[in-house]
Amino acid sequence: MAETKTHRVTVAQRPLLLSWSGITDQGRRRETNQDAFLADYPLFIVADGMGGHAGGEIASQSTVTRLQAVVSSGKVDRPSIENALELAVGDIADHPETTDEGTGTTLTGVYFDSDGDESHWIALNIGDSRVYLLRDDRLVQITTDHSVVQELITAGKLSPEEAEGHPYSNVITRAVGASELTAPDYVSIDVRPGDRFVICSDGLTKELTDYGIQHFLREHEDPGAAVDAMLAAALENGGRDNVTLIIVQVTAEDDSSSPSGNPAE
């Protein structure tokens, strides 16, 4: 079973336990795994690489390596993340195996931002990997895909149902790659006991509906058991792509019930 790790924090003088687990798999049809992930408090991110030959793996691993250094520095915030991504773009461009076939990577995830008495989750996103939040038994997609299909949906030219089989379903409009970096989108989310985040590459969402993701969260309280179950289901449903996911959850140490409300500010 995937390992579950924990970290204790205090929010508004209330002790909370953060627990998380992550997993990645090549899937059943890909020759290599071009996904990578980082799950190290306070930063939890998934990177889905793309590009011919080894390009996608170079891009995702370079990005994760640079972000791991940010965590090790002890200062995780927007400037440090964006500086790391600028460095990753340079690494990708300079790598001898980088190709001209659109080498790059998506990047999505959350980090725990504690500034004095104020604490928030900050979700960030470049590309079409996603962050979901389960709050009060309702699953919400926090991030917005940077993709051609999502732009068509937003413009009212395509329905979500039509998007599933669209020929441009894999074409993204933003990535971390060998060109000028566009900063991630950010969303601030308040910290509440009972919240559970799912951070994933599209290898998961190609095989599991939102309902399926919610089902496995309900069935498995432990993050390690939940990521194992979701991965197994994604592979059983076809495993057409690399599959990577992280689950992060918040538990009140005193086990009192969490308040209700809107997830994103």
mmCIF file of C-alpha atoms in Angstrom:
data_model
loop_
_atom_site.group_PDB
_atom_site.id
_atom_site.type_symbol
_atom_site.label_atom_id
_atom_site.label_comp_id
_atom_site.label_asym_id
_atom_site.label_seq_id
_atom_site.Cartn_x
_atom_site.Cartn_y
_atom_site.Cartn_z
ATOM 1 C CA MET A 1 0.000 0.000 0.000
ATOM 2 C CA ALA A 2 1.131 3.559 -0.680
ATOM 3 C CA GLU A 3 2.643 5.185 2.393
ATOM 4 C CA THR A 4 0.634 7.778 4.329
ATOM 5 C CA LYS A 5 2.615 10.621 5.901
ATOM 6 C CA THR A 6 1.439 13.184 8.441
ATOM 7 C CA HIS A 7 2.250 16.656 9.735
ATOM 8 C CA ARG A 8 0.663 18.640 12.564
ATOM 9 C CA VAL A 9 -0.285 22.288 12.174
ATOM 10 C CA THR A 10 -2.188 24.831 14.252
ATOM 11 C CA VAL A 11 -4.820 27.015 12.603
ATOM 12 C CA ALA A 12 -6.691 29.632 14.645
ATOM 13 C CA GLN A 13 -5.296 28.007 17.810
ATOM 14 C CA ARG A 14 -6.773 24.684 16.748
ATOM 15 C CA PRO A 15 -4.521 21.626 16.278
ATOM 16 C CA LEU A 16 -4.981 19.893 12.939
ATOM 17 C CA LEU A 17 -3.420 16.814 11.395
ATOM 18 C CA LEU A 18 -2.489 16.864 7.719
ATOM 19 C CA SER A 19 -2.075 13.453 6.126
ATOM 20 C CA TRP A 20 -1.216 12.579 2.557
ATOM 21 C CA SER A 21 -0.133 9.919 0.122
ATOM 22 C CA GLY A 22 0.945 9.918 -3.515
ATOM 23 C CA ILE A 23 1.397 7.335 -6.241
ATOM 24 C CA THR A 24 2.388 7.165 -9.911
ATOM 25 C CA ASP A 25 2.153 4.401 -12.496
ATOM 26 C CA GLN A 26 3.166 3.983 -16.128
ATOM 27 C CA GLY A 27 -0.288 2.727 -17.044
ATOM 28 C CA ARG A 28 -1.048 -0.069 -19.463
ATOM 29 C CA ARG A 29 -0.346 1.523 -22.833
ATOM 30 C CA ARG A 30 2.624 3.873 -22.385
ATOM 31 C CA GLU A 31 6.223 2.753 -22.817
ATOM 32 C CA THR A 32 7.533 5.159 -20.168
ATOM 33 C CA ASN A 33 6.195 7.187 -17.249
ATOM 34 C CA GLN A 34 6.490 10.897 -18.008
ATOM 35 C CA ASP A 35 4.612 11.927 -14.865
ATOM 36 C CA ALA A 36 6.286 12.989 -11.622
ATOM 37 C CA PHE A 37 5.025 14.175 -8.264
ATOM 38 C CA LEU A 38 6.196 15.869 -5.081
ATOM 39 C CA ALA A 39 4.431 15.286 -1.779
ATOM 40 C CA ASP A 40 6.517 16.941 0.918
ATOM 41 C CA TYR A 41 4.931 19.359 3.415
ATOM 42 C CA PRO A 42 3.983 22.082 2.697
ATOM 43 C CA LEU A 43 3.963 21.471 -1.108
ATOM 44 C CA PHE A 44 2.016 18.808 -2.988
ATOM 45 C CA ILE A 45 2.257 18.861 -6.789
ATOM 46 C CA VAL A 46 1.774 16.658 -9.851
ATOM 47 C CA ALA A 47 3.610 17.210 -13.153
ATOM 48 C CA ASP A 48 2.506 15.489 -16.381
ATOM 49 C CA GLY A 49 5.310 15.642 -18.931
ATOM 50 C CA MET A 50 4.906 15.780 -22.691
ATOM 51 C CA GLY A 51 7.205 15.665 -25.691
ATOM 52 C CA GLY A 52 8.749 13.039 -27.918
ATOM 53 C CA HIS A 53 11.364 10.524 -26.758
ATOM 54 C CA ALA A 54 12.402 11.398 -23.178
ATOM 55 C CA GLY A 55 11.235 14.998 -23.367
ATOM 56 C CA GLY A 56 8.236 14.725 -21.073
ATOM 57 C CA GLU A 57 10.175 12.890 -18.392
ATOM 58 C CA ILE A 58 12.932 15.508 -18.551
ATOM 59 C CA ALA A 59 10.398 18.322 -18.138
ATOM 60 C CA SER A 60 8.430 16.814 -15.258
ATOM 61 C CA GLN A 61 11.498 15.632 -13.341
ATOM 62 C CA SER A 62 13.303 18.974 -13.803
ATOM 63 C CA THR A 63 10.255 20.796 -12.453
ATOM 64 C CA VAL A 64 9.880 18.493 -9.453
ATOM 65 C CA THR A 65 13.599 18.733 -8.660
ATOM 66 C CA ARG A 66 13.508 22.533 -8.663
ATOM 67 C CA LEU A 67 10.398 22.584 -6.472
ATOM 68 C CA GLN A 68 11.919 20.073 -4.053
ATOM 69 C CA ALA A 69 14.742 22.560 -3.554
ATOM 70 C CA VAL A 70 12.151 25.211 -2.663
ATOM 71 C CA VAL A 71 10.699 22.936 0.017
ATOM 72 C CA SER A 72 14.199 22.234 1.350
ATOM 73 C CA SER A 73 14.875 25.974 1.570
ATOM 74 C CA GLY A 74 11.963 26.353 4.000
ATOM 75 C CA LYS A 75 10.286 29.194 2.089
ATOM 76 C CA VAL A 76 7.381 28.069 -0.094
ATOM 77 C CA ASP A 77 5.475 30.999 -1.596
ATOM 78 C CA ARG A 78 4.558 32.402 -4.998
ATOM 79 C CA PRO A 79 7.922 34.133 -5.679
ATOM 80 C CA SER A 80 9.956 31.053 -4.727
ATOM 81 C CA ILE A 81 7.728 28.746 -6.777
ATOM 82 C CA GLU A 82 7.856 30.964 -9.847
ATOM 83 C CA ASN A 83 11.628 31.351 -9.539
ATOM 84 C CA ALA A 84 11.923 27.556 -9.386
ATOM 85 C CA LEU A 85 9.776 27.222 -12.487
ATOM 86 C CA GLU A 86 11.936 29.749 -14.351
ATOM 87 C CA LEU A 87 14.968 27.635 -13.445
ATOM 88 C CA ALA A 88 13.148 24.494 -14.593
ATOM 89 C CA VAL A 89 12.427 26.125 -17.968
ATOM 90 C CA GLY A 90 16.172 26.746 -18.310
ATOM 91 C CA ASP A 91 16.968 23.172 -17.306
ATOM 92 C CA ILE A 92 14.541 21.817 -19.898
ATOM 93 C CA ALA A 93 15.883 24.074 -22.672
ATOM 94 C CA ASP A 94 19.498 23.161 -21.886
ATOM 95 C CA HIS A 95 19.011 19.408 -21.502
ATOM 96 C CA PRO A 96 20.788 17.478 -24.306
ATOM 97 C CA GLU A 97 17.785 15.172 -24.820
ATOM 98 C CA THR A 98 15.175 17.914 -25.024
ATOM 99 C CA THR A 99 13.340 17.679 -28.330
ATOM 100 C CA ASP A 100 11.541 20.242 -30.451
ATOM 101 C CA GLU A 101 8.301 18.239 -30.180
ATOM 102 C CA GLY A 102 6.668 20.462 -27.607
ATOM 103 C CA THR A 103 8.716 19.370 -24.608
ATOM 104 C CA GLY A 104 7.094 20.578 -21.405
ATOM 105 C CA THR A 105 4.977 19.617 -18.440
ATOM 106 C CA THR A 106 1.776 20.507 -16.701
ATOM 107 C CA LEU A 107 2.000 21.512 -13.065
ATOM 108 C CA THR A 108 -0.757 21.490 -10.482
ATOM 109 C CA GLY A 109 -1.119 21.140 -6.735
ATOM 110 C CA VAL A 110 -1.536 22.900 -3.423
ATOM 111 C CA TYR A 111 0.688 24.285 -0.722
ATOM 112 C CA PHE A 112 -0.027 25.164 2.885
ATOM 113 C CA ASP A 113 0.547 28.877 3.376
ATOM 114 C CA SER A 114 0.939 29.980 6.978
ATOM 115 C CA ASP A 115 1.519 33.682 7.561
ATOM 116 C CA GLY A 116 1.314 34.586 11.219
ATOM 117 C CA ASP A 117 -2.191 33.801 12.492
ATOM 118 C CA GLU A 118 -3.532 33.363 8.948
ATOM 119 C CA SER A 119 -3.324 30.002 7.188
ATOM 120 C CA HIS A 120 -4.642 29.024 3.766
ATOM 121 C CA TRP A 121 -4.207 26.443 1.105
ATOM 122 C CA ILE A 122 -3.034 27.889 -2.198
ATOM 123 C CA ALA A 123 -3.877 25.869 -5.292
ATOM 124 C CA LEU A 124 -1.738 26.441 -8.381
ATOM 125 C CA ASN A 125 -2.116 25.260 -11.944
ATOM 126 C CA ILE A 126 -0.508 25.285 -15.389
ATOM 127 C CA GLY A 127 -2.030 22.907 -17.951
ATOM 128 C CA ASP A 128 -4.782 20.316 -17.618
ATOM 129 C CA SER A 129 -3.790 18.356 -14.520
ATOM 130 C CA ARG A 130 -6.308 19.050 -11.771
ATOM 131 C CA VAL A 131 -6.960 19.784 -8.119
ATOM 132 C CA TYR A 132 -10.260 18.613 -6.647
ATOM 133 C CA LEU A 133 -11.598 19.362 -3.178
ATOM 134 C CA LEU A 134 -14.082 17.189 -1.318
ATOM 135 C CA ARG A 135 -15.846 19.335 1.281
ATOM 136 C CA ASP A 136 -19.127 18.518 3.029
ATOM 137 C CA ASP A 137 -19.442 15.431 0.804
ATOM 138 C CA ARG A 138 -19.350 17.570 -2.353
ATOM 139 C CA LEU A 139 -16.535 17.269 -4.891
ATOM 140 C CA VAL A 140 -15.451 20.503 -6.590
ATOM 141 C CA GLN A 141 -12.785 21.000 -9.252
ATOM 142 C CA ILE A 142 -10.682 23.875 -7.913
ATOM 143 C CA THR A 143 -8.423 24.394 -10.933
ATOM 144 C CA THR A 144 -9.446 25.351 -14.465
ATOM 145 C CA ASP A 145 -7.880 23.394 -17.317
ATOM 146 C CA HIS A 146 -5.622 25.320 -19.666
ATOM 147 C CA SER A 147 -6.726 23.474 -22.791
ATOM 148 C CA VAL A 148 -8.287 24.090 -26.180
ATOM 149 C CA VAL A 149 -11.331 22.083 -25.176
ATOM 150 C CA GLN A 150 -11.844 24.090 -21.967
ATOM 151 C CA GLU A 151 -11.675 27.322 -23.965
ATOM 152 C CA LEU A 152 -14.387 25.964 -26.280
ATOM 153 C CA ILE A 153 -16.524 25.007 -23.269
ATOM 154 C CA THR A 154 -16.060 28.445 -21.706
ATOM 155 C CA ALA A 155 -17.040 30.077 -25.002
ATOM 156 C CA GLY A 156 -20.214 27.986 -25.126
ATOM 157 C CA LYS A 157 -19.119 26.195 -28.301
ATOM 158 C CA LEU A 158 -18.789 22.773 -26.724
ATOM 159 C CA SER A 159 -20.604 20.915 -23.953
ATOM 160 C CA PRO A 160 -18.664 18.981 -21.267
ATOM 161 C CA GLU A 161 -20.126 15.774 -22.697
ATOM 162 C CA GLU A 162 -18.917 16.621 -26.218
ATOM 163 C CA ALA A 163 -15.502 17.505 -24.847
ATOM 164 C CA GLU A 164 -14.795 13.945 -23.706
ATOM 165 C CA GLY A 165 -14.380 12.621 -27.224
ATOM 166 C CA HIS A 166 -13.080 15.783 -28.864
ATOM 167 C CA PRO A 167 -9.992 15.350 -31.126
ATOM 168 C CA TYR A 168 -8.251 18.248 -29.338
ATOM 169 C CA SER A 169 -8.926 16.868 -25.860
ATOM 170 C CA ASN A 170 -5.186 16.476 -25.166
ATOM 171 C CA VAL A 171 -4.092 19.872 -26.522
ATOM 172 C CA ILE A 172 -3.111 22.219 -23.697
ATOM 173 C CA THR A 173 -2.597 25.961 -24.001
ATOM 174 C CA ARG A 174 -0.089 26.483 -21.170
ATOM 175 C CA ALA A 175 2.833 24.430 -19.893
ATOM 176 C CA VAL A 176 6.187 24.629 -18.132
ATOM 177 C CA GLY A 177 8.587 24.120 -21.034
ATOM 178 C CA ALA A 178 11.472 25.317 -23.130
ATOM 179 C CA SER A 179 10.008 28.785 -23.697
ATOM 180 C CA GLU A 180 9.008 31.847 -21.693
ATOM 181 C CA LEU A 181 7.145 30.848 -18.541
ATOM 182 C CA THR A 182 3.570 31.936 -17.909
ATOM 183 C CA ALA A 183 2.882 32.129 -14.166
ATOM 184 C CA PRO A 184 0.454 29.620 -12.662
ATOM 185 C CA ASP A 185 -3.120 30.469 -11.807
ATOM 186 C CA TYR A 186 -3.626 30.602 -8.035
ATOM 187 C CA VAL A 187 -6.701 30.029 -5.876
ATOM 188 C CA SER A 188 -6.789 30.641 -2.109
ATOM 189 C CA ILE A 189 -8.765 28.115 -0.035
ATOM 190 C CA ASP A 190 -9.519 28.303 3.672
ATOM 191 C CA VAL A 191 -8.329 25.454 5.917
ATOM 192 C CA ARG A 192 -11.111 23.263 7.290
ATOM 193 C CA PRO A 193 -11.156 19.915 9.095
ATOM 194 C CA GLY A 194 -12.620 17.179 6.943
ATOM 195 C CA ASP A 195 -11.351 18.620 3.654
ATOM 196 C CA ARG A 196 -9.708 16.207 1.206
ATOM 197 C CA PHE A 197 -7.764 17.249 -1.876
ATOM 198 C CA VAL A 198 -7.167 15.067 -4.918
ATOM 199 C CA ILE A 199 -4.302 16.282 -7.122
ATOM 200 C CA CYS A 200 -3.998 14.296 -10.341
ATOM 201 C CA SER A 201 -2.789 14.022 -13.915
ATOM 202 C CA ASP A 202 -5.312 13.478 -16.682
ATOM 203 C CA GLY A 203 -4.362 9.804 -16.685
ATOM 204 C CA LEU A 204 -6.716 9.502 -13.712
ATOM 205 C CA THR A 205 -9.544 11.672 -15.006
ATOM 206 C CA LYS A 206 -9.528 9.886 -18.373
ATOM 207 C CA GLU A 207 -10.494 6.696 -16.524
ATOM 208 C CA LEU A 208 -12.494 7.910 -13.504
ATOM 209 C CA THR A 209 -15.426 10.319 -13.485
ATOM 210 C CA ASP A 210 -15.830 12.873 -10.707
ATOM 211 C CA TYR A 211 -18.394 10.516 -9.215
ATOM 212 C CA GLY A 212 -15.840 7.704 -9.265
ATOM 213 C CA ILE A 213 -13.256 9.851 -7.498
ATOM 214 C CA GLN A 214 -15.792 10.771 -4.835
ATOM 215 C CA HIS A 215 -16.799 7.121 -4.449
ATOM 216 C CA PHE A 216 -13.260 6.010 -3.610
ATOM 217 C CA LEU A 217 -12.787 8.892 -1.183
ATOM 218 C CA ARG A 218 -15.927 7.786 0.645
ATOM 219 C CA GLU A 219 -14.790 4.158 0.698
ATOM 220 C CA HIS A 220 -11.267 4.797 2.031
ATOM 221 C CA GLU A 221 -10.473 7.166 4.890
ATOM 222 C CA ASP A 222 -6.724 6.574 4.753
ATOM 223 C CA PRO A 223 -4.995 8.507 1.933
ATOM 224 C CA GLY A 224 -2.707 5.574 1.126
ATOM 225 C CA ALA A 225 -5.624 3.189 0.734
ATOM 226 C CA ALA A 226 -7.538 5.751 -1.339
ATOM 227 C CA VAL A 227 -4.718 6.398 -3.837
ATOM 228 C CA ASP A 228 -4.177 2.651 -4.206
ATOM 229 C CA ALA A 229 -7.873 2.091 -4.912
ATOM 230 C CA MET A 230 -8.107 4.926 -7.437
ATOM 231 C CA LEU A 231 -4.994 3.767 -9.266
ATOM 232 C CA ALA A 232 -6.295 0.198 -9.436
ATOM 233 C CA ALA A 233 -9.623 1.423 -10.827
ATOM 234 C CA ALA A 234 -7.911 3.648 -13.427
ATOM 235 C CA LEU A 235 -5.813 0.708 -14.621
ATOM 236 C CA GLU A 236 -8.824 -1.584 -14.659
ATOM 237 C CA ASN A 237 -10.714 0.961 -16.760
ATOM 238 C CA GLY A 238 -7.983 0.985 -19.406
ATOM 239 C CA GLY A 239 -4.920 2.772 -18.026
ATOM 240 C CA ARG A 240 -4.494 4.587 -21.342
ATOM 241 C CA ASP A 241 -2.016 7.107 -19.932
ATOM 242 C CA ASN A 242 0.417 7.490 -17.056
ATOM 243 C CA VAL A 243 -1.579 7.829 -13.828
ATOM 244 C CA THR A 244 -0.438 10.038 -10.948
ATOM 245 C CA LEU A 245 -2.359 11.276 -7.930
ATOM 246 C CA ILE A 246 -1.893 12.680 -4.458
ATOM 247 C CA ILE A 247 -4.520 12.834 -1.725
ATOM 248 C CA VAL A 248 -4.105 15.381 1.060
ATOM 249 C CA GLN A 249 -6.579 15.622 3.907
ATOM 250 C CA VAL A 250 -7.179 17.690 7.031
ATOM 251 C CA THR A 251 -8.347 16.159 10.311
ATOM 252 C CA ALA A 252 -9.179 17.901 13.576
ATOM 253 C CA GLU A 253 -7.087 16.471 16.386
ATOM 254 C CA ASP A 254 -10.069 16.821 18.712
ATOM 255 C CA ASP A 255 -12.339 15.035 16.158
ATOM 256 C CA SER A 256 -14.942 17.814 16.304
ATOM 257 C CA SER A 257 -17.086 18.402 13.237
ATOM 258 C CA SER A 258 -15.947 20.810 10.533
ATOM 259 C CA PRO A 259 -17.971 23.894 9.566
ATOM 260 C CA SER A 260 -19.682 24.156 6.214
ATOM 261 C CA GLY A 261 -19.154 26.806 3.577
ATOM 262 C CA ASN A 262 -17.759 27.565 0.150
ATOM 263 C CA PRO A 263 -14.347 26.025 -0.526
ATOM 264 C CA ALA A 264 -12.602 28.754 -2.487
ATOM 265 C CA GLU A 265 -12.222 32.415 -1.675
#
